[in-house]
Short mmCIF file of C-alpha atoms in Angstrom, two decimals:
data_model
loop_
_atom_site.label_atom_id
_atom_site.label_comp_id
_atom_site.label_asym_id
_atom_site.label_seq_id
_atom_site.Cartn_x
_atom_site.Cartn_y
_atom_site.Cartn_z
CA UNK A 55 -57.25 -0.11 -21.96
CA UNK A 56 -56.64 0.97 -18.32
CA UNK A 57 -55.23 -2.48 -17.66
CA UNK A 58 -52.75 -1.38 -20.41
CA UNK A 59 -52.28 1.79 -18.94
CA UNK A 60 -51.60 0.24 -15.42
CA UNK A 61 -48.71 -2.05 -16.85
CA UNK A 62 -47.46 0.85 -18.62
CA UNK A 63 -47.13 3.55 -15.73
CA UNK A 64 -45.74 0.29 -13.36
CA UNK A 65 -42.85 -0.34 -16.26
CA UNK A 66 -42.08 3.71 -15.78
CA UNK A 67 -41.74 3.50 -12.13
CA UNK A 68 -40.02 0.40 -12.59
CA UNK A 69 -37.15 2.24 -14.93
CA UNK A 70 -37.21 5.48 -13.04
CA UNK A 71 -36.21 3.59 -9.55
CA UNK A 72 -33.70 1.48 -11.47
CA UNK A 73 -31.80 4.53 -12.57
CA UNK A 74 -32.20 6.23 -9.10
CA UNK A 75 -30.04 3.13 -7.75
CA UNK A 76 -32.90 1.10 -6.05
CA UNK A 77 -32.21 -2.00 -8.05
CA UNK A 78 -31.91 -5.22 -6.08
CA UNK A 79 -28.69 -5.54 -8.16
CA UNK A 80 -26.06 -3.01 -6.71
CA UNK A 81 -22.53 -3.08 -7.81
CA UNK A 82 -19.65 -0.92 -5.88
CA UNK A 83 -16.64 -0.12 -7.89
CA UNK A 84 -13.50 -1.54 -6.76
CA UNK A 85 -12.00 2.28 -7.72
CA UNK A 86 -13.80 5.49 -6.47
CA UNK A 87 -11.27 7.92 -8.01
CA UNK A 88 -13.86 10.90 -9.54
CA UNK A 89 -11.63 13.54 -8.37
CA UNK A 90 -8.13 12.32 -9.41
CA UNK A 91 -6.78 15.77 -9.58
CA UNK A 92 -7.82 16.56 -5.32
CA UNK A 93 -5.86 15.08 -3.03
CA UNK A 94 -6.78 11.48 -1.81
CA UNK A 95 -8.52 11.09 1.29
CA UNK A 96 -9.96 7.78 1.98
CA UNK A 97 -8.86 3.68 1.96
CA UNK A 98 -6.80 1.80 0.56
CA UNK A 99 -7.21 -1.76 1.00
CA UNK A 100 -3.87 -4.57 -0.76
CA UNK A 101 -3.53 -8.38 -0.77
CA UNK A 102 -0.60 -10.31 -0.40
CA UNK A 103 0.09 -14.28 -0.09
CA UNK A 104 3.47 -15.44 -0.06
CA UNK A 105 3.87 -19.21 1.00
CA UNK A 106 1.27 -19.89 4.03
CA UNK A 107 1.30 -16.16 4.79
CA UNK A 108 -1.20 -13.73 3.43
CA UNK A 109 -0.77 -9.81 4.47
CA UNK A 110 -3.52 -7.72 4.08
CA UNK A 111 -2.61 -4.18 4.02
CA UNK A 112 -4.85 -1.03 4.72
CA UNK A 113 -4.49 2.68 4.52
CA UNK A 114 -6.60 5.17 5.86
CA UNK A 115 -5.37 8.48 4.28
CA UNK A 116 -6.48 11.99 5.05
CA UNK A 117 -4.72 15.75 3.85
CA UNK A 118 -2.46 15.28 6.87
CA UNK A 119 -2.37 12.10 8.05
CA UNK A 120 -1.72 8.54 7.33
CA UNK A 121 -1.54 5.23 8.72
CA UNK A 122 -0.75 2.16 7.30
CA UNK A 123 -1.34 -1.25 8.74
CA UNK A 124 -0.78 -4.77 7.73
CA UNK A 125 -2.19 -7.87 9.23
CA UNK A 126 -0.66 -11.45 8.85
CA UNK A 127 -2.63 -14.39 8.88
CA UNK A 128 -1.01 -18.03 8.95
CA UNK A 129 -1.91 -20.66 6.48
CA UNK A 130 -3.82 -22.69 9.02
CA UNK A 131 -6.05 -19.83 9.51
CA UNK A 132 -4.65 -18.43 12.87
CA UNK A 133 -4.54 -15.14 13.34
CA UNK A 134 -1.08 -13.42 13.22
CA UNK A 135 0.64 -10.33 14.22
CA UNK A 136 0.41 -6.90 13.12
CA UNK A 137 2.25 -4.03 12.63
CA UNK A 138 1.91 -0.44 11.58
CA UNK A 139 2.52 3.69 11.08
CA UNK A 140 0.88 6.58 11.41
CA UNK A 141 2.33 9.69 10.26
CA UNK A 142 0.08 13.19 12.00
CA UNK A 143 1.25 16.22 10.68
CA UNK A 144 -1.22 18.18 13.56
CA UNK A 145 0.64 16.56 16.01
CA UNK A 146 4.27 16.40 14.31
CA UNK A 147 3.89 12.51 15.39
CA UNK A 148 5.14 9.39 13.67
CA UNK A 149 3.73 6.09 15.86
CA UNK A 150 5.37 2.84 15.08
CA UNK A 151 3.51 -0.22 16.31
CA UNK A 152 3.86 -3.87 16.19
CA UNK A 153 2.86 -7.52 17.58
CA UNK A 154 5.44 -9.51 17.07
CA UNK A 155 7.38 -11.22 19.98
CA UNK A 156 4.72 -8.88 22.02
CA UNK A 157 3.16 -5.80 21.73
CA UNK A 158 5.01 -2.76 21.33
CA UNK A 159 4.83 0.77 20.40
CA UNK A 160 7.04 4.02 19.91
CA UNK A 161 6.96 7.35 18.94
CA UNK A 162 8.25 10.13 17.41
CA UNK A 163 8.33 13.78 16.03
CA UNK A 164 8.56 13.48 12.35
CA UNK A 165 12.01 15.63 12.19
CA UNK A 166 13.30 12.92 14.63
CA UNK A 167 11.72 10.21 12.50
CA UNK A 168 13.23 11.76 9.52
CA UNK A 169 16.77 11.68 11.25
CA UNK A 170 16.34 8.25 12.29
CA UNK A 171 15.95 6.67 9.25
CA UNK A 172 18.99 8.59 7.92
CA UNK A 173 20.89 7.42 10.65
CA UNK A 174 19.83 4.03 11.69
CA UNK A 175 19.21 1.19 8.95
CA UNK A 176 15.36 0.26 9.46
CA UNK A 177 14.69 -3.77 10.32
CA UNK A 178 13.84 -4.90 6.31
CA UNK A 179 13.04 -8.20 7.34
CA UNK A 180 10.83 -11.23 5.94
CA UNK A 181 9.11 -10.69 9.14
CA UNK A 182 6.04 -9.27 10.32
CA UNK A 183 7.74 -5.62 11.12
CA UNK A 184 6.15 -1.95 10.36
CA UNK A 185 7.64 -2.77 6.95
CA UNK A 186 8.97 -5.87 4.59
CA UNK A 187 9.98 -6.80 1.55
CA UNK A 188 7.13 -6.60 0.00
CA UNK A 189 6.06 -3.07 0.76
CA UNK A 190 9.23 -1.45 1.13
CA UNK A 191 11.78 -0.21 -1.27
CA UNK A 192 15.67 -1.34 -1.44
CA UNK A 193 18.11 0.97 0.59
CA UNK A 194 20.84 -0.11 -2.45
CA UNK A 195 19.36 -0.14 -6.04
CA UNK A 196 19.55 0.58 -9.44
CA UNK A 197 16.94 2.01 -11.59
CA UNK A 198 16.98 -0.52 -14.62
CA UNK A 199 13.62 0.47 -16.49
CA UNK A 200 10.54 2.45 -16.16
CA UNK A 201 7.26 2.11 -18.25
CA UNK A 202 4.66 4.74 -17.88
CA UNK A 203 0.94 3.25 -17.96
CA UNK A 204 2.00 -0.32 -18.51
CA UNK A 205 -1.46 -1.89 -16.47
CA UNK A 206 -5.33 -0.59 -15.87
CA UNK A 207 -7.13 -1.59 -13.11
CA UNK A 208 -10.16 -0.55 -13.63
CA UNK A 209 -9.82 2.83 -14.63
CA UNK A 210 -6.48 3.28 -12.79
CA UNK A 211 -3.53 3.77 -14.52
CA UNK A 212 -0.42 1.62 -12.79
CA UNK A 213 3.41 2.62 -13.95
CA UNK A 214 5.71 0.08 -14.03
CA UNK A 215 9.34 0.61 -12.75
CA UNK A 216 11.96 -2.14 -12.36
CA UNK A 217 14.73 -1.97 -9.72
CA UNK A 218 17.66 -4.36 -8.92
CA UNK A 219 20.67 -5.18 -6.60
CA UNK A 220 23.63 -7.74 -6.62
CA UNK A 221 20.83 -10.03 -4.91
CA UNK A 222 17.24 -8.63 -5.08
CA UNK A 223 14.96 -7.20 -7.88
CA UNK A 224 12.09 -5.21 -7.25
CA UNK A 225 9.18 -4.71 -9.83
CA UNK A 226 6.38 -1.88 -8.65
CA UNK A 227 3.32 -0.92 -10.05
CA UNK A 228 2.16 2.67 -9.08
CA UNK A 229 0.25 5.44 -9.66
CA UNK A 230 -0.05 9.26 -9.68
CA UNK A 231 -3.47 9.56 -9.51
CA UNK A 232 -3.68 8.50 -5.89
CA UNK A 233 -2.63 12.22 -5.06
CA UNK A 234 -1.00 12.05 -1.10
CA UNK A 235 1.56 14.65 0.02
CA UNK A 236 5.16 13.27 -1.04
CA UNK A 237 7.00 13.43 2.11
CA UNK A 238 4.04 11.85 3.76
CA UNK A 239 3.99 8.77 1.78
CA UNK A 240 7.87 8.49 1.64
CA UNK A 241 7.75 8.26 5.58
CA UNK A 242 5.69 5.34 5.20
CA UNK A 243 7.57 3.60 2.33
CA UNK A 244 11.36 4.13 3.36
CA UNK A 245 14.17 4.93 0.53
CA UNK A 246 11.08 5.64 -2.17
CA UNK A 247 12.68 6.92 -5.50
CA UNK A 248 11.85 9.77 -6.65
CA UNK A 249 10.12 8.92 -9.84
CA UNK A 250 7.94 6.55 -7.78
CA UNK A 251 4.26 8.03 -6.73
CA UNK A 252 1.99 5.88 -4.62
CA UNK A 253 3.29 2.26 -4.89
CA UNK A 254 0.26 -0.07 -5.05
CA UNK A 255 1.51 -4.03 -5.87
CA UNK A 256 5.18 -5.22 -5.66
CA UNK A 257 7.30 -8.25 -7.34
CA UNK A 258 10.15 -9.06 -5.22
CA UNK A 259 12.69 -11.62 -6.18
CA UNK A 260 16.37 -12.81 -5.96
CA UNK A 261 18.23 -11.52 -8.85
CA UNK A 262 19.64 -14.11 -11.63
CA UNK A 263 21.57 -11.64 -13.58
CA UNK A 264 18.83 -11.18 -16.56
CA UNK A 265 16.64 -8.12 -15.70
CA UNK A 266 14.69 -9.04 -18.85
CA UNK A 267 14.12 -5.22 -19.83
CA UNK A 268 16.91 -3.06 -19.75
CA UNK A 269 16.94 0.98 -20.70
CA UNK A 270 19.22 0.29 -23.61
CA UNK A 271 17.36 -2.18 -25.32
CA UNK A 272 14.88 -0.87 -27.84
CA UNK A 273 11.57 -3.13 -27.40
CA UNK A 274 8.81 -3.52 -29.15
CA UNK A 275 5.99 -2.44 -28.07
CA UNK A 276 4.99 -6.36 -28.06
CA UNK A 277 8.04 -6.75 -25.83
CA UNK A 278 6.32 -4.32 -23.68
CA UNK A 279 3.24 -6.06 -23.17
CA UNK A 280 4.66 -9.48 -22.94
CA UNK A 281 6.72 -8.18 -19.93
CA UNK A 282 3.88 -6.52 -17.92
CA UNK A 283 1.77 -9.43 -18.66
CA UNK A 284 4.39 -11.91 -17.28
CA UNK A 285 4.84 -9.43 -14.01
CA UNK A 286 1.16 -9.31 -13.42
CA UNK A 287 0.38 -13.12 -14.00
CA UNK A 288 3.19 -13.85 -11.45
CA UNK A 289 1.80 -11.08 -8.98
CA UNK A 290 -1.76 -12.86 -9.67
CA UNK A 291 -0.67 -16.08 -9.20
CA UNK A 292 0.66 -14.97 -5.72
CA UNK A 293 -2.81 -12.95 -5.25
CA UNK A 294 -1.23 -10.03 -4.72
CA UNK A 295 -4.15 -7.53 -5.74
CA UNK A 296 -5.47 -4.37 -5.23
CA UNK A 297 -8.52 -5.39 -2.83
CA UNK A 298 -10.50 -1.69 -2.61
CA UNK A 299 -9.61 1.80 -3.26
CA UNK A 300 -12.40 4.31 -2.11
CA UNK A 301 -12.61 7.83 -1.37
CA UNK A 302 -14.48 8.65 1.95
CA UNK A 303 -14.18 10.72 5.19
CA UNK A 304 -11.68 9.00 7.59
CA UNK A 305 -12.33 9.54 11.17
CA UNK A 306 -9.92 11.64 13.26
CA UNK A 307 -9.03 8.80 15.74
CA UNK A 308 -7.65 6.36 13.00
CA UNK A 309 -4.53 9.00 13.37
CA UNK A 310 -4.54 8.35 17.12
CA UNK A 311 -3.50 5.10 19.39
CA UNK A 312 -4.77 3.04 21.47
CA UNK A 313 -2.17 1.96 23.82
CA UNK A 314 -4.59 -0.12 26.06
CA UNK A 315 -3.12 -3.46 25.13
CA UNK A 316 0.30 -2.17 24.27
CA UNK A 317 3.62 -1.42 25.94
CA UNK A 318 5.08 1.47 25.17
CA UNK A 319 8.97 1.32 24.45
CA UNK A 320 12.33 3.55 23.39
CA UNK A 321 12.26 3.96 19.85
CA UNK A 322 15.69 2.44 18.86
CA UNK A 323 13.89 -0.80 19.33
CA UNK A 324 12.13 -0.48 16.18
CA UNK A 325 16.00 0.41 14.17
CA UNK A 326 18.08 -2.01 15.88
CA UNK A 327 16.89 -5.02 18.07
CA UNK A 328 16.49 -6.72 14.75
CA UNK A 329 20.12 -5.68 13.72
CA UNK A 330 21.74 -6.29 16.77
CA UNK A 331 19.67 -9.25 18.85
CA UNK A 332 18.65 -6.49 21.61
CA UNK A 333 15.96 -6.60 23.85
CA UNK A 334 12.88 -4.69 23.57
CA UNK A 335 14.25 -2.12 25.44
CA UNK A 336 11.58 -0.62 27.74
CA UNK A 337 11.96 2.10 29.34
#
């Protein structure tokens, strides 16, 4: 009988620790998004591979502050360049930093970042630059179609929106329950639309002339599903994915730089040297 009684009060301990968390099996969600209706502080951490490249792209968010960095690394495994922003509203900075052909960084105040990228056309390049295809939005487009809650992941709810050019199309998945203040996140992701909230995996391709959804076109709800399945499975099959989304404290000097291994240059480098074949242009 006590034996019994032994087992029994071990099997209660047992449970009770197993629902406290202290089970040798722990799982971490991939999404952390309790308090979708607070503004987002915390990481956000994307895949991309495109040929031999893969670009792995993190943001640290806070109320005020972002920065956004991606990292390239070649298909033989060597480690490439990188290249990022950081928006501070405290400070009224935007830094602009990147490795490639050395490494460089700028600043601004965000009214004169603002004016620059109304004035100056901002390096869109297949190159490893503060932004690229992939992540950035075209400067020319036209809305085609938009498709509200066309993918899960996990429990967050991706819109799908399809833009196109004489050349390019664009496909984006993203969401408005990744709450970040709108002009922030528009300083980060040049020429954003204004239907578009935070933009989380990206399609980009050249443009044959079929958009394969179109506004005027009533689809099933089949056709739907067909389409969003095909744009995912072609995303997948590139591993573009959304690696970690988590809400956490960010420390304060995330939103700061460390110059130590940089040189610090004018800031028309970052709008023109790639237009115009000029020189870094230190100072």
């Amino acid at each position: 009988m006590i034996q019994k009684l032994r087992f029994l009060l071990l099997l209660v301990a047992l449970c009770v620790l197993n629902s406290c968390g202290f089970s040798s099996e722990t799982k971490t969600p991939i999404i952390e998004l309790s308090d979708t209706n607070e503004p987002f502080v915390g990481k956000i951490i994307l895949e991309n591979i495109e040929g031999n490249t893969k670009t792995e792209v993190t943001f640290h968010i806070d109320v005020k502050s972002i920065r956004r960095e991606q990292t390239h690394q070649g298909g033989n495994g060597f480690l490439g360049d990188k290249a990022g922003i950081i928006v501070n509203y405290d400070k009224d900075q935007v830094i602009l930093y990147n490795t490639y052909g050395g490494a460089k960084w700028t600043t601004y105040t965000i009214e004169g970042y603002k004016n620059a990228l109304a004035r100056d056309t901002f390096p869109y390049a297949p190159i490893v630059a503060s932004y690229d295809y992939t992540y950035s939005f075209l400067n020319d487009y036209t809305a085609i179609v938009a498709k509200e809650n066309a993918l899960e992941i996990e429990s967050l709810q991706l819109d799908y929106k399809l833009y196109s050019n004489l050349s390019i199309r664009q496909e984006n998945f993203d969401t408005d329950e990744i709450k970040v203040r709108r002009e922030m996140i528009a300083l980060v992701f040049p020429n954003m639309p204004e239907n578009v909230h935070f933009p989380l995996l990206f399609k980009v391709s050249k443009n044959t002339g079929d958009n394969g959804i179109d506004n005027k076109t009533n689809l099933s709800e089949k056709g739907w599903k067909d389409k969003i399945t095909q744009v995912f499975n072609e995303l997948n099959t590139k591993e573009n994915k959304v690696k970690s989304i988590q809400r956490g404290e960010v420390d304060p000097s995330l939103f700061e730089f460390n110059d130590t291994d940089f040189i610090e240059t004018r800031p028309e480098y970052f709008f023109k040297s790639h237009n115009s074949g000029s020189s870094w242009g230190d100072d």
